[in-house]
PDB file of C-alpha atoms in Angstrom:
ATOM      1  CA  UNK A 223     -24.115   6.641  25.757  1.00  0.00           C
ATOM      2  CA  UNK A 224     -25.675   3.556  24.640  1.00  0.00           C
ATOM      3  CA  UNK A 225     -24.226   0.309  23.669  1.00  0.00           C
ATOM      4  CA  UNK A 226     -24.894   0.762  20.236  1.00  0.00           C
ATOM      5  CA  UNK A 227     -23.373   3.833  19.965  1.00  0.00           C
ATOM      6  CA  UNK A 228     -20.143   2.717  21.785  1.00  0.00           C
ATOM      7  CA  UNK A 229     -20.194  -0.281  19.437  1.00  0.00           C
ATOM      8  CA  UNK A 230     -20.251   2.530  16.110  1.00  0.00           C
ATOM      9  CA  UNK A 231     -17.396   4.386  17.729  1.00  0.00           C
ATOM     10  CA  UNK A 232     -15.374   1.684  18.134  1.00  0.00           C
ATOM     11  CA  UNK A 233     -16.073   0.545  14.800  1.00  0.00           C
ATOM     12  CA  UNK A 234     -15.331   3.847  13.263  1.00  0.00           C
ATOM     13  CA  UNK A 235     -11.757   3.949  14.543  1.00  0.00           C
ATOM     14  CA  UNK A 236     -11.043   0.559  13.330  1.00  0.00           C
ATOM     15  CA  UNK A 237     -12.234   1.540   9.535  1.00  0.00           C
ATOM     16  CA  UNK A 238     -10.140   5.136  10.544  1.00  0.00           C
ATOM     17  CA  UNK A 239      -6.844   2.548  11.707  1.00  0.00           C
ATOM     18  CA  UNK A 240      -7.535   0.262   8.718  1.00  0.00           C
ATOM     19  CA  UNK A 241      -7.640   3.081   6.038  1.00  0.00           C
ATOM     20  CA  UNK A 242      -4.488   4.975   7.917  1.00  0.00           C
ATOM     21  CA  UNK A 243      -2.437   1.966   7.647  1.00  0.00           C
ATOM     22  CA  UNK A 244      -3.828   1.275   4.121  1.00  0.00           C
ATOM     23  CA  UNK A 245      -2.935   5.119   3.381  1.00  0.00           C
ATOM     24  CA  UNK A 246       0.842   4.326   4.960  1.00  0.00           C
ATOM     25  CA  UNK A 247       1.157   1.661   2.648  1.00  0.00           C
ATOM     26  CA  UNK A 248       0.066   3.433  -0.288  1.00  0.00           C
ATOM     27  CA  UNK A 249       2.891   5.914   0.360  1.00  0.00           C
ATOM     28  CA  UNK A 250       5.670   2.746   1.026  1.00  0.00           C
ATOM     29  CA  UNK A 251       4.271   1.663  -2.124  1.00  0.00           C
ATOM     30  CA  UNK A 252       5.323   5.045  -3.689  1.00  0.00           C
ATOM     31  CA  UNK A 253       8.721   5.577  -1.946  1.00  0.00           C
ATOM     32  CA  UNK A 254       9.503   1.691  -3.362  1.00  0.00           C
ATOM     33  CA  UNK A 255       8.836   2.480  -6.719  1.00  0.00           C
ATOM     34  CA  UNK A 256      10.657   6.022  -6.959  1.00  0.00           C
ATOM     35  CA  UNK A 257      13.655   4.344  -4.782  1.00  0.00           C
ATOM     36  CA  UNK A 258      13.374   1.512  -7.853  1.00  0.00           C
ATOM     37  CA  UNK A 259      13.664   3.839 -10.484  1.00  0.00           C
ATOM     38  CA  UNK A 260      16.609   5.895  -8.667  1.00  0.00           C
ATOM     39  CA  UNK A 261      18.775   2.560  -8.334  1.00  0.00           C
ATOM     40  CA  UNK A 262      17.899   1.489 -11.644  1.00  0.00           C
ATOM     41  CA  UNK A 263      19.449   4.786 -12.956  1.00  0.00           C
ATOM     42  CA  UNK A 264      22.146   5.113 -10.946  1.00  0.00           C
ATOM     43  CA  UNK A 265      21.055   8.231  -9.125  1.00  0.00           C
ATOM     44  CA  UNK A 266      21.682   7.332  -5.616  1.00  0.00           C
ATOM     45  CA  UNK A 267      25.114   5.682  -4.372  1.00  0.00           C
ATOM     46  CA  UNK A 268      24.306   1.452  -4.236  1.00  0.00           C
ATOM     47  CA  UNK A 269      27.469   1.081  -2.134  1.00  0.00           C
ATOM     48  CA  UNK A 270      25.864   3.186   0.919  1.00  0.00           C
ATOM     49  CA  UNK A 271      24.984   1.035   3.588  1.00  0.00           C
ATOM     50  CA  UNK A 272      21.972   3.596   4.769  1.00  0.00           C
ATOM     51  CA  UNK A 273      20.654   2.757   0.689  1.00  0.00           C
ATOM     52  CA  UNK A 274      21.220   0.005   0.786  1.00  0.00           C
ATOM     53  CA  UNK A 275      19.527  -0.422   4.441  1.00  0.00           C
ATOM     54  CA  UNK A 276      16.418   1.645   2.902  1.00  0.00           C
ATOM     55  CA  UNK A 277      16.362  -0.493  -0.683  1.00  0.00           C
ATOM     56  CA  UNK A 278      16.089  -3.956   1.389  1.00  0.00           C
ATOM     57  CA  UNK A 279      13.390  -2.232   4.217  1.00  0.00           C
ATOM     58  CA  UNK A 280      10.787  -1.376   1.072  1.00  0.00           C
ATOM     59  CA  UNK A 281      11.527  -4.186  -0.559  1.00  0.00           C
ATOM     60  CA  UNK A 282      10.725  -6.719   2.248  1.00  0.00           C
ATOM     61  CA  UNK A 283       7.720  -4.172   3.076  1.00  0.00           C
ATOM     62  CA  UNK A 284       6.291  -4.687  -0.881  1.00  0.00           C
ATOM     63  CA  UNK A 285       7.779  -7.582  -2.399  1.00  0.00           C
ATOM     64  CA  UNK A 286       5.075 -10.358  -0.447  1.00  0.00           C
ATOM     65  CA  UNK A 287       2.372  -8.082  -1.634  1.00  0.00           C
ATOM     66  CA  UNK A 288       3.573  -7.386  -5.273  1.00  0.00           C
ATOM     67  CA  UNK A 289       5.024 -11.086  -5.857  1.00  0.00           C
ATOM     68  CA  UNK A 290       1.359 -12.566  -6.477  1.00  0.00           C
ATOM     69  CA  UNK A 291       0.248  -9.801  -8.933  1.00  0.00           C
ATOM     70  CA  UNK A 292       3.426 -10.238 -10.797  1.00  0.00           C
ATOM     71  CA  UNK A 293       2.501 -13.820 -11.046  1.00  0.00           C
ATOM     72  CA  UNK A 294      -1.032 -13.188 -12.471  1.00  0.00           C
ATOM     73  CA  UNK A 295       0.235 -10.505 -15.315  1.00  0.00           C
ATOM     74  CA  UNK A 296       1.624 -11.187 -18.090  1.00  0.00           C
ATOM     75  CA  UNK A 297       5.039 -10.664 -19.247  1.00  0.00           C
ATOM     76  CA  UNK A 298       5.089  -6.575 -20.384  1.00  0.00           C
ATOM     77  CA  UNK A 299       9.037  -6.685 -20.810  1.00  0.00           C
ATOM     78  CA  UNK A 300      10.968  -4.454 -18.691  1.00  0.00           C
ATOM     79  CA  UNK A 301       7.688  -2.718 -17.228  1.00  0.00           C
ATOM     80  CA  UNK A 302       6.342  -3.322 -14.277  1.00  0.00           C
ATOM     81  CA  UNK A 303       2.807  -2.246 -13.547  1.00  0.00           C
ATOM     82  CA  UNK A 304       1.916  -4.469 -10.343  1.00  0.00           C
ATOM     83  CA  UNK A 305       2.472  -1.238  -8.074  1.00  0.00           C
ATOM     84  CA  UNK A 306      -0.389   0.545 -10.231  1.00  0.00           C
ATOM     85  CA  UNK A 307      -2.686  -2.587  -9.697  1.00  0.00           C
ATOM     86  CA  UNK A 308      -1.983  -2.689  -6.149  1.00  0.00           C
ATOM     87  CA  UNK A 309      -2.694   1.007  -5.997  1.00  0.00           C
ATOM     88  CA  UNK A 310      -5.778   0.485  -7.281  1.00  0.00           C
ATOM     89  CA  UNK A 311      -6.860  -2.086  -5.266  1.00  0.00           C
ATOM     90  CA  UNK A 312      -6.256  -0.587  -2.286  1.00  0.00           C
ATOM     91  CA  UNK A 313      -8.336   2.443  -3.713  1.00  0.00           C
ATOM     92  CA  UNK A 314     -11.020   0.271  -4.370  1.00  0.00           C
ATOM     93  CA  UNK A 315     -10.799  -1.082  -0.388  1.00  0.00           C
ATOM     94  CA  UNK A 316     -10.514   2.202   1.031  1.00  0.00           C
ATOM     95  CA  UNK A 317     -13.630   3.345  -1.408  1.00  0.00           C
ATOM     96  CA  UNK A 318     -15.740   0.154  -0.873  1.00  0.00           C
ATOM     97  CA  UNK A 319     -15.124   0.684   2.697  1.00  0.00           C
ATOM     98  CA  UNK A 320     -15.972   4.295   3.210  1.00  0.00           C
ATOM     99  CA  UNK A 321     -19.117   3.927   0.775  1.00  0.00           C
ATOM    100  CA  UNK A 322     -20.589   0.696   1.372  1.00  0.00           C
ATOM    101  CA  UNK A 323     -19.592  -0.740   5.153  1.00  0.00           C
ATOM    102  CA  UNK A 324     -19.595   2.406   7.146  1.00  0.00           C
ATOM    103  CA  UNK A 325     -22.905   3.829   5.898  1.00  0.00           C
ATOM    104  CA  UNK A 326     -24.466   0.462   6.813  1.00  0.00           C
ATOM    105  CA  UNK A 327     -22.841   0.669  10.448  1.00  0.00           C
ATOM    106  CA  UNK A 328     -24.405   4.453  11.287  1.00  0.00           C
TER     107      UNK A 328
END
């Protein structure tokens, strides 16, 4: 096997780690914004520490990410659409990537 081609398989599992943990984070993203919605309606118990425990984990996971697009939109009331953007943005990373870098790698 020849340098270069070591060099493309190693760069093909870090695009495959990068888009796993980007796909991991969609689905945080996700589980955040249904777990939103369920405490906002009262659906699940607020007083249960393992709720609780889960609320504050995707929270701290999301809130760094979402806090600057928040900043950027404008005011839409009580709706929140910054998950959406993010979602697309990381859709446009994980398409830009797949389409664009790694056919100029191989």
């Amino acid at each position: 096997m020849s340098v270069n081609n070591e060099l493309e398989t190693a760069m093909i599992a870090l695009f495959q780690t990068i888009d796993l943990a980007l796909n991991l984070y969609t689905w945080i993203l996700i589980g955040s914004a249904i777990f939103s919605w369920l405490y906002a309606f009262n659906v699940i118990n607020s007083s249960n520490q393992f709720v609780n425990s889960v609320g504050m984990f995707l929270y701290n996971v999301t809130e760094p990410v979402l806090r600057p697009i928040r900043r950027v939109l404008p005011n839409l009331g009580g709706i929140d659409i910054s998950p959406i953007i993010l979602l697309l943005i990381i859709f446009f990373i994980r398409s830009f990537m797949w389409n664009t870098i790694v056919p100029m790698i191989m």
